[in-house]
Amino acid sequence: MIYFDNAATTYPKPPQLLRAFTEYLNFYGANPGRSGHTMSLETAKQVYKTREAVRELFGVKNTEDVIFTLNCTHSINLVLKGLLHWGDHVIISDLEHNSVLRPIHKLWMQHGIQYSVATVVEGDDNATVENFRKCILPNTKLIACTHGSNVFGIKLPIARLAKLAHQNGAFILADCAQTAGVEDIDMSSMEIDFIAAPGHKGLYGPTGTGILLIGNENITLDTLTEGGTGSNSLVYEQPDFLPDQLESGTVNTAGIIALEAGIADIKRKGIANIRSHELQLTQMLYDAMSAMPQIKLYTRRPTESYHLPVLSFTLGNEHSEETAKRLSEYGVATRGGFHCAPLAHQKMGTLQTGTVRISLGMYNGTEDVREFLTILKLLQNSND
């Protein structure tokens, strides 16, 4: 199988991840922070080790500001529903995933939240920032936007948008679903208030792991859920300190411990090396595909400044899901359809057919690219 669906989840995972997972289950698989025996203490130690690894990777000031969640969507919902109140205004981009769009739309429908959609201009950060600036209102509370499109790979100037938000008394939430582990992200220097990220994509952890990073000590979020935390057990109210305030119930202990192995692996390889490798492969694909008469690509040639290792294309007038199905029959894993991103497809004029998404990972190589291009030419020729 040629696996080009890394934007959905990365594959394969590092072998160290499986070892960490099974070691926990076999030797000390207790509940962290709930008991004083050695197995529980060792489990808590390993969870903290992952928390510290995340803090270091993203430049978070305090380890307790690393919150473990179910997934990136859960992290986003914790911020949106914990921060926004009646009358607040939010700015999103026209590339948002439904993990941002749907909760904000519900808050608009049911809780009096207003929102505006800013246009992202590919390859022109100045124009993009200016479009966000035009959306600022007196009651703007938050800019909530993707760091990079999951469909078209277009990056947003997140540090500049953070500065824009703060200049206008607002906060910023960065959806780093596609950039965590691929882009260098330093929360402190970039002055980002909230980062939401999955563990199972660029961090090469297992599914069911998400992180929320809080970079502003002056923010208190309302809780989305309350329950047992292993702390302040005689008090009826939820603890008011992190991470306990936002981590109710037993966390995905095995997944979190395995996540540390994924993070350690990308740190060994180097994020800059991973990014360069994936982008070079993406450029190889783009150059060859742009010469195929029936292939339509929807972005400029990918560059490190403005793009992720993600391409979207269509083959003639064929629906993208049919193209993806035909590729799968040849042993190629891609994703066709609409990628949970209706705004992005509306922007690119692909609401009728969707697109086939190719997303590279650090385990892909030039041979994968060559084989894929050979198969794609076969599909193109069969359409003639």
Coordinates of C-alpha atoms in Angstrom, one line a residue:
M1 CA 0.0 0.0 0.0
I2 CA 1.2 3.5 -0.9
Y3 CA -0.1 5.5 2.1
F4 CA -0.8 9.1 1.1
D5 CA -3.4 9.8 3.8
N6 CA -1.3 11.2 6.6
A7 CA -3.5 14.3 7.0
A8 CA -6.1 11.9 8.4
T9 CA -3.7 10.0 10.6
T10 CA 0.0 9.2 10.1
Y11 CA 1.0 5.7 9.2
P12 CA 3.1 3.7 10.0
K13 CA 3.8 4.6 13.6
P14 CA 7.3 4.3 15.1
P15 CA 8.0 0.9 16.6
Q16 CA 8.9 2.6 19.9
L17 CA 5.2 3.6 20.2
L18 CA 4.0 0.0 20.3
R19 CA 6.7 -0.9 22.9
A20 CA 5.7 1.9 25.2
F21 CA 2.0 1.0 24.8
T22 CA 2.5 -2.7 25.6
E23 CA 5.0 -2.0 28.4
Y24 CA 2.4 0.1 30.2
L25 CA -0.3 -2.6 29.7
N26 CA 1.9 -5.4 30.8
F27 CA 4.0 -4.0 33.7
Y28 CA 2.4 -1.0 35.4
G29 CA -1.0 -0.4 33.9
A30 CA -2.6 1.4 36.8
N31 CA -4.7 4.6 37.1
P32 CA -2.5 7.7 37.4
G33 CA -3.0 10.1 40.3
R34 CA -5.7 8.0 42.0
S35 CA -3.6 5.7 44.3
G36 CA -0.4 5.7 46.3
H37 CA 0.9 2.3 45.3
T38 CA 4.0 1.9 43.1
M39 CA 2.1 1.0 39.9
S40 CA -0.1 4.1 40.1
L41 CA 2.9 6.2 40.9
E42 CA 4.9 4.9 37.9
T43 CA 1.9 5.5 35.6
A44 CA 1.6 9.1 36.9
K45 CA 5.3 9.5 36.3
Q46 CA 5.0 8.4 32.7
V47 CA 2.0 10.6 32.0
Y48 CA 3.9 13.5 33.4
K49 CA 6.9 12.6 31.2
T50 CA 4.6 13.0 28.2
R51 CA 3.2 16.2 29.5
E52 CA 6.7 17.6 29.9
A53 CA 7.7 16.4 26.4
V54 CA 4.7 18.3 24.9
R55 CA 5.6 21.4 26.9
E56 CA 9.1 21.4 25.6
L57 CA 8.2 20.7 22.0
F58 CA 5.7 23.6 21.8
G59 CA 7.5 26.1 24.1
V60 CA 4.7 26.1 26.7
K61 CA 5.8 28.0 29.9
N62 CA 4.3 25.7 32.5
T63 CA 3.9 21.9 32.4
E64 CA 0.5 22.1 34.0
D65 CA -0.7 24.2 31.1
V66 CA -0.6 21.1 28.9
I67 CA -4.1 19.5 28.9
F68 CA -4.7 16.0 27.6
T69 CA -8.0 15.6 25.7
L70 CA -9.8 13.1 23.5
N71 CA -8.7 14.6 20.2
C72 CA -8.1 18.0 18.6
T73 CA -11.8 18.6 18.2
H74 CA -12.3 18.2 21.9
S75 CA -9.5 20.7 22.6
I76 CA -11.2 23.2 20.3
N77 CA -14.5 22.8 22.0
L78 CA -13.0 23.3 25.4
V79 CA -11.8 26.7 24.3
L80 CA -14.8 27.8 22.3
K81 CA -17.4 26.8 24.9
G82 CA -15.2 27.7 27.9
L83 CA -14.3 31.2 26.7
L84 CA -17.2 32.6 24.6
H85 CA -20.3 34.2 26.0
W86 CA -23.4 35.9 24.7
G87 CA -22.5 38.9 22.5
D88 CA -18.9 37.8 21.8
H89 CA -17.6 38.0 18.3
V90 CA -15.2 35.4 16.7
I91 CA -13.2 35.6 13.5
I92 CA -12.5 32.4 11.6
S93 CA -10.9 31.8 8.2
D94 CA -12.5 30.5 4.9
L95 CA -10.4 27.3 5.2
E96 CA -11.7 26.0 8.5
H97 CA -12.4 22.4 9.4
N98 CA -15.8 21.5 10.8
S99 CA -14.1 21.1 14.2
V100 CA -14.0 24.9 14.3
L101 CA -16.9 25.8 12.1
R102 CA -19.6 23.5 13.7
P103 CA -19.2 24.5 17.4
I104 CA -19.0 28.2 16.4
H105 CA -22.1 27.8 14.2
K106 CA -23.9 26.2 17.1
L107 CA -22.9 28.9 19.5
W108 CA -24.2 31.4 16.9
M109 CA -27.5 29.5 16.6
Q110 CA -28.1 28.9 20.3
H111 CA -26.0 31.2 22.4
G112 CA -25.8 34.6 20.7
I113 CA -22.3 34.4 19.5
Q114 CA -21.4 36.4 16.3
Y115 CA -18.8 35.3 13.8
S116 CA -17.1 36.6 10.7
V117 CA -15.2 34.6 8.0
A118 CA -11.9 36.1 6.8
T119 CA -10.5 35.4 3.4
V120 CA -7.1 33.7 3.2
V121 CA -4.9 34.8 0.3
E122 CA -2.5 32.1 -0.8
G123 CA 1.1 33.3 -0.8
D124 CA 0.3 36.7 0.5
D125 CA 0.4 37.0 4.3
N126 CA 0.0 40.7 4.3
A127 CA -3.3 40.4 2.4
T128 CA -4.5 37.6 4.7
V129 CA -3.7 39.6 7.9
E130 CA -5.5 42.7 6.4
N131 CA -8.6 40.6 5.7
F132 CA -8.7 39.5 9.3
R133 CA -8.1 43.1 10.4
K134 CA -11.2 44.2 8.4
C135 CA -13.3 41.7 10.4
I136 CA -12.4 43.1 13.8
L137 CA -15.3 44.5 15.8
P138 CA -15.5 46.2 19.2
N139 CA -16.8 42.9 20.7
T140 CA -14.3 40.6 19.0
K141 CA -13.2 38.1 21.6
L142 CA -11.3 35.5 19.7
I143 CA -9.6 34.7 16.4
A144 CA -10.0 30.9 16.0
C145 CA -8.3 29.6 12.9
T146 CA -6.4 26.7 11.3
H147 CA -2.7 27.0 11.2
G148 CA -2.8 25.1 7.9
S149 CA -5.6 23.8 5.6
N150 CA -6.3 20.1 5.9
V151 CA -7.5 20.1 2.2
F152 CA -5.2 22.4 0.3
G153 CA -2.2 22.7 2.5
I154 CA -2.3 26.6 2.6
K155 CA -0.6 27.9 5.8
L156 CA -1.8 30.9 7.8
P157 CA 0.5 33.5 9.4
I158 CA -0.5 32.5 12.9
A159 CA 2.1 34.6 14.8
R160 CA 1.0 37.7 13.0
L161 CA -2.7 36.9 13.6
A162 CA -1.9 36.4 17.3
K163 CA -0.4 39.9 17.3
L164 CA -3.4 41.3 15.5
A165 CA -5.7 39.7 18.1
H166 CA -3.8 41.1 21.1
Q167 CA -3.6 44.6 19.6
N168 CA -7.4 44.5 19.6
G169 CA -8.0 43.0 23.0
A170 CA -8.8 39.6 21.7
F171 CA -7.3 36.1 22.1
I172 CA -6.2 33.6 19.5
L173 CA -6.9 29.8 19.2
A174 CA -4.7 28.0 16.7
D175 CA -6.0 24.7 15.3
C176 CA -2.7 22.9 14.7
A177 CA -4.1 19.6 13.5
Q178 CA -2.0 19.7 10.4
T179 CA 1.1 21.5 11.6
A180 CA 2.0 20.0 15.0
G181 CA 5.1 17.9 14.4
V182 CA 5.6 19.4 10.9
E183 CA 6.0 23.1 11.6
D184 CA 8.2 24.7 14.3
I185 CA 5.7 26.0 16.8
D186 CA 6.9 28.0 19.9
M187 CA 3.8 29.1 21.8
S188 CA 5.7 31.6 24.0
S189 CA 7.6 33.5 21.2
M190 CA 4.6 33.4 18.9
E191 CA 2.4 34.6 21.7
I192 CA -0.4 32.1 21.0
D193 CA -3.1 31.9 23.7
F194 CA -4.5 28.4 22.8
I195 CA -3.2 25.6 20.7
A196 CA -5.3 22.6 19.9
A197 CA -3.6 19.5 18.3
P198 CA -4.1 15.8 17.8
G199 CA -1.6 13.2 19.0
H200 CA -2.2 10.8 16.1
K201 CA -1.1 13.0 13.1
G202 CA 2.3 14.8 12.9
L203 CA 3.2 13.8 16.5
Y204 CA 2.9 10.1 15.4
G205 CA 1.0 9.0 18.5
P206 CA -2.1 6.8 18.7
T207 CA -5.6 7.8 18.0
G208 CA -7.7 9.0 20.9
T209 CA -5.0 11.4 22.1
G210 CA -5.4 15.2 21.9
I211 CA -3.7 18.2 23.5
L212 CA -4.8 21.7 24.5
L213 CA -2.1 24.1 25.3
I214 CA -2.8 27.3 27.3
G215 CA -0.3 30.1 26.9
N216 CA -2.0 32.9 28.8
E217 CA -2.0 32.7 32.5
N218 CA -4.7 35.3 32.8
I219 CA -7.4 33.2 31.1
T220 CA -9.8 31.0 33.0
L221 CA -12.1 28.7 30.9
D222 CA -15.5 27.6 32.0
T223 CA -15.5 23.8 32.3
L224 CA -17.1 21.6 29.7
T225 CA -17.2 18.6 32.0
E226 CA -16.8 18.1 35.7
G227 CA -16.0 15.0 37.7
G228 CA -13.3 13.1 39.4
T229 CA -9.7 14.4 39.2
G230 CA -7.9 12.7 42.0
S231 CA -7.5 16.0 43.7
N232 CA -9.7 18.0 46.2
S233 CA -11.9 15.0 46.5
L234 CA -13.9 16.4 49.4
V235 CA -14.9 19.6 47.6
Y236 CA -18.0 19.6 45.5
E237 CA -16.7 22.1 43.0
Q238 CA -14.3 21.3 40.2
P239 CA -10.7 22.2 41.0
D240 CA -9.7 25.7 39.9
F241 CA -6.1 24.8 38.9
L242 CA -4.7 23.2 35.8
P243 CA -4.6 20.5 34.4
D244 CA -7.1 19.1 36.8
Q245 CA -9.7 21.8 36.1
L246 CA -10.0 20.6 32.5
E247 CA -9.2 16.9 32.9
S248 CA -12.1 15.1 34.5
G249 CA -12.1 11.3 34.7
T250 CA -9.3 8.9 33.8
V251 CA -7.2 10.1 30.9
N252 CA -6.2 7.9 28.0
T253 CA -3.3 6.7 29.9
A254 CA -1.9 4.1 27.5
G255 CA -2.3 6.5 24.5
I256 CA -0.6 9.4 26.3
I257 CA 2.3 7.2 27.4
A258 CA 2.7 6.0 23.8
L259 CA 2.4 9.6 22.5
E260 CA 5.7 10.4 24.2
A261 CA 7.4 7.8 22.1
G262 CA 6.0 9.4 18.9
I263 CA 7.2 12.8 20.1
A264 CA 10.7 11.5 20.9
D265 CA 11.0 10.0 17.5
I266 CA 10.2 13.2 15.6
K267 CA 12.6 15.1 17.9
R268 CA 15.3 12.6 17.0
K269 CA 14.7 13.0 13.3
G270 CA 14.2 16.8 13.6
I271 CA 11.1 18.7 12.6
A272 CA 13.0 20.8 10.0
N273 CA 14.3 17.6 8.4
I274 CA 10.8 16.0 8.4
R275 CA 9.3 19.2 6.9
S276 CA 12.0 19.4 4.2
H277 CA 11.6 15.7 3.2
E278 CA 7.8 15.8 3.0
L279 CA 7.8 19.1 1.1
Q280 CA 10.3 17.8 -1.5
L281 CA 8.1 14.8 -2.2
T282 CA 5.1 17.1 -2.5
Q283 CA 6.9 19.3 -5.0
M284 CA 7.9 16.2 -7.0
L285 CA 4.2 15.3 -7.2
Y286 CA 3.1 18.8 -8.0
D287 CA 5.6 19.1 -10.9
A288 CA 4.6 15.9 -12.5
M289 CA 0.9 16.2 -12.0
S290 CA 0.8 19.8 -13.3
A291 CA 2.0 18.4 -16.7
M292 CA -0.9 15.8 -16.9
P293 CA -3.7 17.2 -19.1
Q294 CA -6.6 15.7 -17.1
I295 CA -5.3 16.6 -13.6
K296 CA -6.4 19.9 -12.0
L297 CA -4.4 21.1 -9.0
Y298 CA -5.9 23.8 -6.8
T299 CA -2.9 25.6 -5.3
R300 CA 0.4 27.1 -6.4
R301 CA 3.6 25.0 -6.4
P302 CA 4.1 24.3 -2.7
T303 CA 6.8 26.3 -0.9
E304 CA 8.0 26.1 2.7
S305 CA 6.8 29.6 3.5
Y306 CA 3.2 29.1 2.5
H307 CA 2.3 25.4 2.2
L308 CA 2.1 22.1 4.0
P309 CA 2.9 18.7 2.4
V310 CA -0.7 18.4 1.2
L311 CA -2.1 18.5 -2.3
S312 CA -5.7 18.3 -3.7
F313 CA -6.6 17.4 -7.2
T314 CA -9.4 16.2 -9.5
L315 CA -9.2 13.9 -12.5
G316 CA -11.2 15.3 -15.4
N317 CA -14.9 15.5 -14.5
E318 CA -14.8 12.5 -12.2
H319 CA -16.1 12.8 -8.7
S320 CA -13.2 12.7 -6.3
E321 CA -14.5 9.7 -4.3
E322 CA -14.6 7.7 -7.5
T323 CA -11.0 8.6 -8.2
A324 CA -10.0 7.7 -4.7
K325 CA -11.7 4.4 -5.0
R326 CA -9.9 3.6 -8.2
L327 CA -6.6 4.6 -6.6
S328 CA -7.4 2.3 -3.7
E329 CA -7.9 -0.6 -6.1
Y330 CA -4.3 0.0 -7.2
G331 CA -3.1 0.0 -3.6
V332 CA -2.9 3.8 -3.1
A333 CA -4.5 5.3 0.1
T334 CA -5.8 8.8 -0.5
R335 CA -8.9 10.7 0.7
G336 CA -11.6 11.8 -1.7
G337 CA -14.6 14.0 -0.9
F338 CA -15.0 17.1 1.2
H339 CA -12.6 16.5 4.1
C340 CA -15.0 18.0 6.7
A341 CA -14.1 21.4 5.3
P342 CA -17.1 22.9 3.4
L343 CA -15.7 26.5 3.6
A344 CA -12.5 25.4 1.9
H345 CA -14.3 23.6 -0.9
Q346 CA -16.6 26.6 -1.4
K347 CA -13.5 28.8 -1.7
M348 CA -12.0 26.6 -4.3
G349 CA -15.1 25.9 -6.3
T350 CA -15.1 22.1 -5.6
L351 CA -18.5 21.7 -3.8
Q352 CA -19.7 19.5 -6.6
T353 CA -16.9 17.0 -7.0
G354 CA -14.8 17.4 -3.9
T355 CA -11.1 16.7 -4.3
V356 CA -8.7 13.9 -3.9
R357 CA -6.2 14.7 -1.2
I358 CA -2.6 13.5 -1.1
S359 CA -0.8 14.0 2.2
L360 CA 2.7 13.0 2.7
G361 CA 4.4 11.7 5.9
M362 CA 7.9 11.2 7.1
Y363 CA 7.9 7.5 6.1
N364 CA 7.0 8.2 2.5
G365 CA 9.8 8.1 -0.1
T366 CA 10.6 8.9 -3.7
E367 CA 9.6 5.4 -4.8
D368 CA 6.1 5.9 -3.4
V369 CA 5.9 9.1 -5.5
R370 CA 7.1 7.4 -8.7
E371 CA 4.7 4.4 -8.3
F372 CA 1.8 6.8 -7.6
L373 CA 2.5 8.8 -10.7
T374 CA 2.6 5.7 -12.8
I375 CA -0.8 4.6 -11.4
L376 CA -2.3 8.1 -11.9
K377 CA -1.2 8.0 -15.5
L378 CA -3.0 4.7 -16.0
L379 CA -6.1 6.2 -14.5
Q380 CA -5.8 9.2 -16.7
N381 CA -5.3 7.1 -19.9
S382 CA -8.3 5.0 -19.1
N383 CA -10.4 8.1 -19.1
D384 CA -9.3 9.1 -22.6

